[in-house]
Short mmCIF file of C-alpha atoms in Angstrom, two decimals:
data_model
loop_
_atom_site.label_atom_id
_atom_site.label_comp_id
_atom_site.label_asym_id
_atom_site.label_seq_id
_atom_site.Cartn_x
_atom_site.Cartn_y
_atom_site.Cartn_z
CA MET A 1 158.83 61.77 82.81
CA ALA A 2 158.20 63.84 85.58
CA ALA A 3 155.33 65.22 85.76
CA ALA A 4 155.18 69.15 86.30
CA VAL A 5 154.46 70.73 89.23
CA THR A 6 152.48 74.04 90.07
CA ALA A 7 152.67 75.41 93.91
CA ALA A 8 149.01 76.68 94.99
CA ALA A 9 149.41 80.26 96.23
CA PRO A 10 148.66 80.68 99.18
CA PRO A 11 145.76 82.10 100.19
CA ASN A 12 144.51 85.40 100.95
CA LEU A 13 144.66 85.93 105.01
CA THR A 14 141.52 88.55 104.61
CA SER A 15 139.98 85.43 103.22
CA LEU A 16 139.64 83.84 107.09
CA ARG A 17 137.28 86.05 108.76
CA PHE A 18 136.22 86.72 112.25
CA HIS A 19 133.00 87.02 113.56
CA GLY A 20 133.21 87.49 117.46
CA TRP A 21 134.83 85.74 120.38
CA ARG A 22 133.33 83.88 123.17
CA GLU A 23 134.62 80.83 124.32
CA LYS A 24 135.27 79.78 120.85
CA PRO A 25 136.04 81.43 117.85
CA THR A 26 134.06 81.50 114.83
CA PHE A 27 135.24 80.95 111.57
CA SER A 28 134.54 81.69 108.15
CA ILE A 29 136.72 80.55 105.22
CA SER A 30 135.78 80.89 101.75
CA PRO A 31 136.11 77.94 99.04
CA THR A 32 139.30 79.24 97.88
CA THR A 33 141.25 79.11 100.84
CA LEU A 34 139.49 75.61 102.10
CA ARG A 35 141.03 73.84 98.81
CA PHE A 36 143.70 75.23 99.31
CA PHE A 37 144.16 73.92 102.97
CA ARG A 38 143.26 70.23 101.98
CA ASN A 39 145.63 69.96 98.78
CA SER A 40 148.08 71.45 100.63
CA SER A 41 150.97 69.41 103.39
CA ARG A 42 149.26 72.61 105.81
CA THR A 43 146.46 70.05 106.62
CA LYS A 44 148.12 67.88 109.43
CA HIS A 45 148.14 71.96 111.36
CA LEU A 46 144.89 73.30 110.72
CA THR A 47 142.96 69.89 111.42
CA GLN A 48 141.47 71.68 114.80
CA VAL A 49 140.48 74.73 112.56
CA LEU A 50 138.78 73.29 110.01
CA ALA A 51 137.14 70.74 112.63
CA LEU A 52 135.87 73.59 114.41
CA VAL A 53 134.52 75.42 111.44
CA ASP A 54 132.31 71.92 110.79
CA GLU A 55 131.39 71.70 114.18
CA GLN A 56 129.73 75.71 114.49
CA GLN A 57 128.31 74.64 110.70
CA GLN A 58 126.28 71.62 112.13
CA GLN A 59 125.07 73.68 115.30
CA GLN A 60 123.81 76.08 113.29
CA GLN A 61 122.29 73.73 111.03
CA VAL A 62 120.55 71.35 113.32
CA SER A 63 116.44 71.00 112.01
CA PHE A 64 114.10 67.14 112.89
CA THR A 65 111.20 66.66 111.04
CA GLU A 66 107.84 67.25 113.28
CA GLU A 67 107.61 63.47 114.64
CA GLU A 68 111.43 63.63 115.47
CA ASN A 69 110.92 66.99 116.95
CA SER A 70 108.39 65.14 119.36
CA LEU A 71 111.05 62.62 120.78
CA VAL A 72 113.71 65.58 120.98
CA GLU A 73 111.12 67.76 123.01
CA ALA A 74 109.88 64.37 125.03
CA LEU A 75 113.91 64.22 126.26
CA ILE A 76 114.30 67.53 127.23
CA GLY A 77 114.39 67.81 131.00
CA ILE A 78 114.96 63.92 131.61
CA GLN A 79 118.08 63.26 133.94
CA GLY A 80 120.31 60.31 133.97
CA ARG A 81 119.36 59.93 130.43
CA GLY A 82 116.13 58.01 131.05
CA ARG A 83 117.34 56.86 134.76
CA SER A 84 115.94 59.32 137.09
CA ALA A 85 112.75 59.99 134.53
CA SER A 86 109.34 59.77 135.77
CA PRO A 87 106.82 57.44 134.39
CA GLN A 88 105.33 60.16 132.34
CA GLN A 89 108.54 60.85 130.83
CA LEU A 90 109.05 57.73 129.84
CA THR A 91 105.67 56.77 128.67
CA ASP A 92 106.41 60.24 126.29
CA VAL A 93 109.30 58.87 125.25
CA GLU A 94 108.73 56.00 124.16
CA ARG A 95 105.41 57.04 122.43
CA ALA A 96 107.27 59.35 120.26
CA VAL A 97 110.45 56.10 119.59
CA GLN A 98 107.27 54.29 118.26
CA ALA A 99 105.79 56.60 116.23
CA LEU A 100 109.30 56.96 114.29
CA GLU A 101 110.04 53.30 113.91
CA SER A 102 106.68 52.99 112.50
CA LEU A 103 108.11 55.55 109.40
CA GLN A 104 110.82 53.33 109.32
CA GLY A 105 113.26 56.27 107.91
CA ILE A 106 116.18 55.66 106.23
CA PRO A 107 115.01 51.57 105.03
CA ASP A 108 118.89 49.89 105.45
CA PRO A 109 120.63 51.61 107.82
CA THR A 110 123.49 49.00 108.32
CA SER A 111 123.83 49.42 104.51
CA SER A 112 124.04 53.31 104.86
CA SER A 113 126.68 56.07 105.28
CA LEU A 114 124.73 58.02 107.38
CA ILE A 115 125.49 55.34 109.94
CA GLU A 116 129.03 56.10 110.76
CA GLY A 117 130.11 58.39 113.19
CA ARG A 118 130.31 59.19 116.70
CA TRP A 119 126.91 59.56 118.11
CA GLN A 120 125.71 60.82 122.03
CA LEU A 121 123.56 58.99 123.94
CA MET A 122 120.76 60.82 124.55
CA PHE A 123 118.40 58.33 126.24
CA THR A 124 118.21 54.56 127.28
CA THR A 125 115.87 52.01 129.08
CA ARG A 126 117.13 49.50 131.81
CA PRO A 127 120.81 50.50 132.42
CA GLY A 128 120.71 48.43 135.17
CA THR A 129 120.67 45.34 132.89
CA ALA A 130 123.04 46.63 129.64
CA SER A 131 126.94 46.35 129.59
CA PRO A 132 129.32 47.07 132.18
CA ILE A 133 129.76 50.79 131.12
CA GLN A 134 126.26 51.50 130.86
CA ARG A 135 125.90 50.47 134.28
CA THR A 136 128.26 52.35 135.79
CA PHE A 137 128.44 55.78 133.85
CA VAL A 138 125.25 56.03 131.61
CA GLY A 139 123.53 57.66 134.73
CA VAL A 140 125.65 60.07 135.85
CA ASP A 141 124.97 63.58 133.52
CA PHE A 142 128.25 64.68 134.64
CA PHE A 143 129.87 62.71 131.70
CA SER A 144 129.02 62.47 128.42
CA VAL A 145 128.36 59.05 126.67
CA PHE A 146 129.22 58.04 123.16
CA GLN A 147 128.60 55.32 120.57
CA GLU A 148 131.40 55.59 117.29
CA VAL A 149 130.31 53.32 114.45
CA PHE A 150 132.96 52.82 111.65
CA LEU A 151 131.58 50.18 109.83
CA ARG A 152 133.50 50.54 106.29
CA THR A 153 136.70 49.69 107.25
CA ASN A 154 139.10 46.66 107.03
CA ASP A 155 138.49 46.70 110.81
CA PRO A 156 134.42 47.72 110.85
CA ARG A 157 133.88 48.52 115.04
CA VAL A 158 131.47 49.87 117.69
CA SER A 159 132.71 51.87 120.43
CA ASN A 160 131.49 53.00 123.87
CA ILE A 161 132.87 55.90 124.95
CA VAL A 162 132.56 57.49 128.44
CA LYS A 163 133.74 61.50 128.20
CA PHE A 164 134.92 62.47 132.01
CA SER A 165 136.06 66.05 130.83
CA ASP A 166 138.16 67.84 128.33
CA ALA A 167 141.06 67.70 131.30
CA ILE A 168 140.38 64.43 132.59
CA GLY A 169 140.22 62.43 129.39
CA GLU A 170 137.88 59.62 128.40
CA LEU A 171 136.93 55.26 128.93
CA LYS A 172 136.82 53.54 125.27
CA VAL A 173 135.33 49.95 124.98
CA GLU A 174 135.38 48.84 121.66
CA ALA A 175 133.80 45.85 120.33
CA ALA A 176 134.75 43.90 116.79
CA ALA A 177 131.18 44.41 114.47
CA SER A 178 129.86 43.46 111.63
CA ILE A 179 127.02 43.55 109.50
CA LYS A 180 123.92 40.39 109.68
CA ASP A 181 121.60 42.53 107.66
CA ARG A 182 120.25 45.89 106.87
CA LYS A 183 119.17 46.39 110.12
CA ARG A 184 121.43 44.33 112.62
CA ILE A 185 125.21 45.12 113.89
CA LEU A 186 126.33 42.16 115.53
CA PHE A 187 129.23 42.80 117.87
CA ARG A 188 131.99 41.69 120.35
CA PHE A 189 133.60 43.30 123.30
CA ASP A 190 137.42 42.47 122.85
CA ARG A 191 139.46 45.74 124.27
CA ALA A 192 139.28 48.94 126.04
CA ALA A 193 141.20 51.35 127.68
CA PHE A 194 141.22 55.01 129.62
CA SER A 195 143.05 57.56 128.07
CA PHE A 196 143.97 60.19 130.70
CA LYS A 197 144.61 63.51 129.28
CA PHE A 198 147.65 63.93 132.03
CA LEU A 199 149.17 60.50 131.04
CA PRO A 200 151.45 59.79 127.79
CA PHE A 201 149.76 55.97 127.74
CA LYS A 202 146.83 54.08 128.01
CA VAL A 203 145.36 52.92 130.83
CA PRO A 204 143.93 49.08 130.38
CA TYR A 205 139.92 49.01 131.65
CA PRO A 206 140.27 45.38 133.63
CA VAL A 207 137.73 43.67 131.86
CA PRO A 208 138.92 40.33 130.59
CA PHE A 209 136.75 39.70 127.66
CA ARG A 210 138.52 37.06 126.31
CA LEU A 211 137.09 34.88 129.61
CA LEU A 212 133.19 36.34 129.13
CA GLY A 213 132.51 33.95 126.50
CA ASP A 214 129.08 34.70 125.17
CA GLU A 215 128.98 37.43 127.85
CA ALA A 216 130.90 39.67 125.65
CA LYS A 217 128.99 39.13 122.55
CA GLY A 218 125.97 41.06 121.13
CA TRP A 219 124.02 42.51 118.32
CA LEU A 220 122.56 46.17 117.99
CA ASP A 221 119.18 46.75 115.61
CA THR A 222 119.17 50.43 114.09
CA THR A 223 115.23 50.45 114.00
CA TYR A 224 114.91 54.21 113.26
CA LEU A 225 117.63 55.96 111.29
CA SER A 226 116.40 60.06 110.38
CA GLN A 227 117.18 60.63 106.76
CA SER A 228 119.14 63.83 107.63
CA GLY A 229 121.70 61.86 109.39
CA ASN A 230 121.21 63.35 112.94
CA LEU A 231 118.86 60.68 115.05
CA ARG A 232 118.60 57.39 115.66
CA ILE A 233 117.28 54.84 117.77
CA SER A 234 118.44 51.53 118.55
CA ARG A 235 117.11 48.50 120.36
CA GLY A 236 120.20 45.72 121.96
CA ASN A 237 120.10 42.06 122.33
CA LYS A 238 119.14 42.55 126.23
CA GLY A 239 115.80 44.69 125.57
CA THR A 240 117.64 48.20 125.83
CA THR A 241 116.72 51.18 124.19
CA PHE A 242 119.34 53.87 122.66
CA VAL A 243 118.42 57.22 121.40
CA LEU A 244 121.38 58.85 120.31
CA GLN A 245 121.90 62.10 117.74
CA LYS A 246 124.99 63.28 116.29
CA LYS A 247 123.82 66.83 116.18
CA THR A 248 121.43 68.34 119.38
CA GLU A 249 119.24 71.24 119.76
CA PRO A 250 119.92 74.31 120.87
CA ARG A 251 118.50 73.22 124.96
CA GLN A 252 120.15 70.26 124.89
CA ARG A 253 123.73 71.75 124.43
CA LEU A 254 122.05 74.21 127.36
CA LEU A 255 121.39 71.12 129.37
CA SER A 256 124.27 69.90 129.01
CA THR A 257 126.62 72.14 129.85
CA ILE A 258 124.95 72.84 133.32
CA SER A 259 125.31 69.24 133.71
CA THR A 260 129.29 69.59 133.91
CA GLY A 261 129.80 72.34 135.55
CA THR A 262 131.69 74.07 132.63
CA GLY A 263 131.66 77.21 130.48
CA VAL A 264 127.75 77.50 132.25
CA LYS A 265 127.25 81.12 132.13
CA GLU A 266 129.05 81.45 128.47
CA ALA A 267 126.20 78.91 127.02
CA ILE A 268 123.43 80.75 128.95
CA ASP A 269 124.78 83.79 127.24
CA GLU A 270 124.93 82.45 124.00
CA PHE A 271 121.62 80.21 124.14
CA ILE A 272 119.24 83.89 124.59
CA SER A 273 121.44 85.22 122.01
CA PHE A 274 120.39 82.44 120.06
CA ASN A 275 116.94 83.11 121.07
CA GLN A 276 116.57 86.18 120.72
CA ASN A 277 118.20 86.57 116.91
CA LYS A 278 115.52 83.82 115.97
CA GLY A 279 112.96 86.74 116.96
CA ILE A 280 111.00 84.52 119.62
CA GLY A 281 108.17 86.77 121.28
CA GLU A 282 108.32 87.81 124.55
CA PRO A 283 108.33 85.19 127.48
CA GLU A 284 105.97 84.52 129.56
CA LEU A 285 106.12 84.10 133.38
CA GLN A 286 103.82 80.65 132.76
CA GLU A 287 102.58 78.14 135.79
CA GLY A 288 103.57 74.83 136.91
CA GLU A 289 106.71 73.51 138.59
CA TRP A 290 110.54 74.62 137.92
CA GLU A 291 113.25 72.49 139.19
CA MET A 292 117.11 73.11 139.61
CA LEU A 293 119.70 70.52 140.93
CA TRP A 294 119.39 72.68 144.31
CA SER A 295 116.27 74.65 144.24
CA SER A 296 113.02 74.22 142.67
CA GLN A 297 110.03 77.04 141.79
CA ILE A 298 106.22 76.62 142.21
CA VAL A 299 104.56 79.37 140.63
CA LYS A 300 101.04 79.53 140.71
CA GLU A 301 97.80 80.91 138.66
CA ASN A 302 96.56 83.51 141.35
CA GLY A 303 100.02 85.58 141.53
CA GLN A 304 101.94 83.56 144.35
CA ILE A 305 105.49 82.18 143.96
CA LYS A 306 107.54 79.56 145.80
CA PHE A 307 110.76 79.00 146.43
CA VAL A 308 111.82 75.15 147.83
CA VAL A 309 116.05 74.91 148.76
CA ASP A 310 117.18 71.60 149.76
CA ILE A 311 119.78 72.42 152.56
CA LEU A 312 121.38 69.48 154.16
CA LEU A 313 120.24 66.37 155.74
CA GLY A 314 116.85 66.40 154.69
CA LEU A 315 115.96 69.92 155.34
CA LYS A 316 114.19 71.97 153.33
CA PHE A 317 113.82 75.99 153.26
CA SER A 318 110.63 77.29 151.68
CA ILE A 319 109.69 80.69 150.90
CA THR A 320 106.51 82.21 149.32
CA GLY A 321 105.24 85.29 148.52
CA THR A 322 103.50 86.91 145.65
CA PHE A 323 104.66 88.43 141.66
CA VAL A 324 103.18 91.13 139.77
CA LYS A 325 103.91 92.10 136.05
CA SER A 326 106.15 95.14 136.00
CA GLY A 327 107.27 94.94 132.77
CA THR A 328 106.85 93.48 129.66
CA THR A 329 109.57 90.97 130.78
CA THR A 330 110.01 91.69 134.52
CA TYR A 331 108.16 90.85 137.98
CA ASP A 332 108.12 92.39 141.16
CA ILE A 333 108.35 89.57 143.84
CA THR A 334 107.87 90.17 147.49
CA MET A 335 108.32 86.90 149.65
CA ASP A 336 107.17 87.58 153.44
CA ASP A 337 106.44 83.85 154.19
CA ALA A 338 109.41 81.44 155.31
CA ALA A 339 110.26 78.24 157.55
CA ILE A 340 112.56 75.90 157.81
CA ILE A 341 110.82 72.10 156.53
CA GLY A 342 112.04 68.79 158.23
CA GLY A 343 109.41 65.86 156.99
CA GLN A 344 106.22 66.57 157.94
CA PHE A 345 107.05 69.51 160.17
CA GLY A 346 108.20 73.09 159.77
CA TYR A 347 109.86 76.07 161.89
CA PRO A 348 108.68 79.51 160.89
CA VAL A 349 111.24 82.40 160.11
CA GLU A 350 110.99 86.07 159.63
CA LEU A 351 111.78 87.42 156.54
CA GLU A 352 110.65 90.26 153.71
CA SER A 353 112.51 90.35 150.58
CA LYS A 354 111.26 92.24 147.66
CA PHE A 355 113.35 92.51 144.14
CA LYS A 356 112.60 92.19 140.81
CA LEU A 357 112.70 89.36 138.49
CA GLU A 358 113.88 89.35 134.44
CA LEU A 359 112.38 86.64 132.41
CA LEU A 360 115.08 85.97 129.88
CA TYR A 361 113.42 83.06 128.06
CA SER A 362 110.87 80.84 129.02
CA ASP A 363 109.32 77.92 127.24
CA ASP A 364 107.07 74.68 128.04
CA LYS A 365 110.13 73.02 129.71
CA ILE A 366 113.20 75.16 130.13
CA ARG A 367 113.11 78.95 132.32
CA ILE A 368 115.53 81.80 132.39
CA THR A 369 115.63 84.42 134.66
CA ARG A 370 118.08 86.79 136.72
CA GLY A 371 116.50 87.72 140.42
CA TYR A 372 118.20 88.65 143.88
CA ASN A 373 121.67 90.44 143.15
CA LYS A 374 121.88 89.77 139.19
CA ILE A 375 122.19 85.71 140.27
CA VAL A 376 120.91 83.94 136.99
CA PHE A 377 118.90 80.45 137.43
CA VAL A 378 117.54 78.10 134.72
CA HIS A 379 115.10 75.91 135.93
CA LEU A 380 113.07 72.59 134.39
CA ARG A 381 109.92 72.19 134.51
CA THR A 382 109.14 68.67 136.87
CA ASP A 383 105.13 68.92 135.98
CA GLY A 384 102.91 68.48 133.17
CA THR A 385 100.94 71.68 133.52
CA GLY A 386 100.62 73.45 130.53
CA GLN A 387 102.67 70.51 128.11
CA LYS A 388 101.58 70.05 124.71
#
């Protein structure tokens, strides 16, 4: 006997609401509408919409424990995923890593479903001794690096992925994987390929894995997996430590966007709006040394401020002045002592400039200001002054 089939009524379009538009739309979908989409043939055509909803819900619900937040805080401002870290930054990260490893987190990480999925690599030690993909790409902030872990399938795999950009594509290096015990995953690299957006086929990665023998093999211990499934610490067979996250906090997303150079203005606006909505108090112009990709800023407690800009061939342009607070978040800046510096020598330049500096956001790691000609600057702190 054929079972009676009742067609589900299509959802009311008013149940799918828009909450504003920036780079991507923000959706709110009712449970009834969501069930209809998932139980119908329309699912294929709505995959991107549902993925977008899930992504935005994840970004809004990121949370870490106090100990996890100490590690996240230590990671902010480190460039090259650890390759350009200072000795103090490395010490701070290692201390936070050891504190979490002592807590253990999920007791049997390889048996937990929380280890499954795509993880973003935030930090690694000893990248020069690790796999070819690490040696070549990990220290480049312009690229995003991920690790996919899928152990509960007929073909268990661990894959390392370098995403060049949305427009270019990615490189994926795959390894057959197996679980040895509650913490260790065994793997063997066996295939890799480039997936370029402008080509309808994959381009093989020129590494003869079969000829590498034991060099293609390895193991990965998960020494900490958070209860939320947002944070993972792993140690590899070559002595490398990895810190990975499924979800990142707002400052990390902002710095990642700045590294890629795409959608920076929108990311800054979104970040500032996010913090304003949180009701954070008025920012202060904190003293210390703050650096951008191409310039640095030094603020001293005696009311002096200094900008240093890399020009070319080892030459720097330095200008010093004073600042006076003129409003809740604004400062009057007077710059009147400039020079072009090369090594130990300097050539004075007659220059005087006055402008207002508006402090849009500031904490112990990141400062966002709007200065001369309404240009927005994002600075990272490079000294330890005032840090907790």
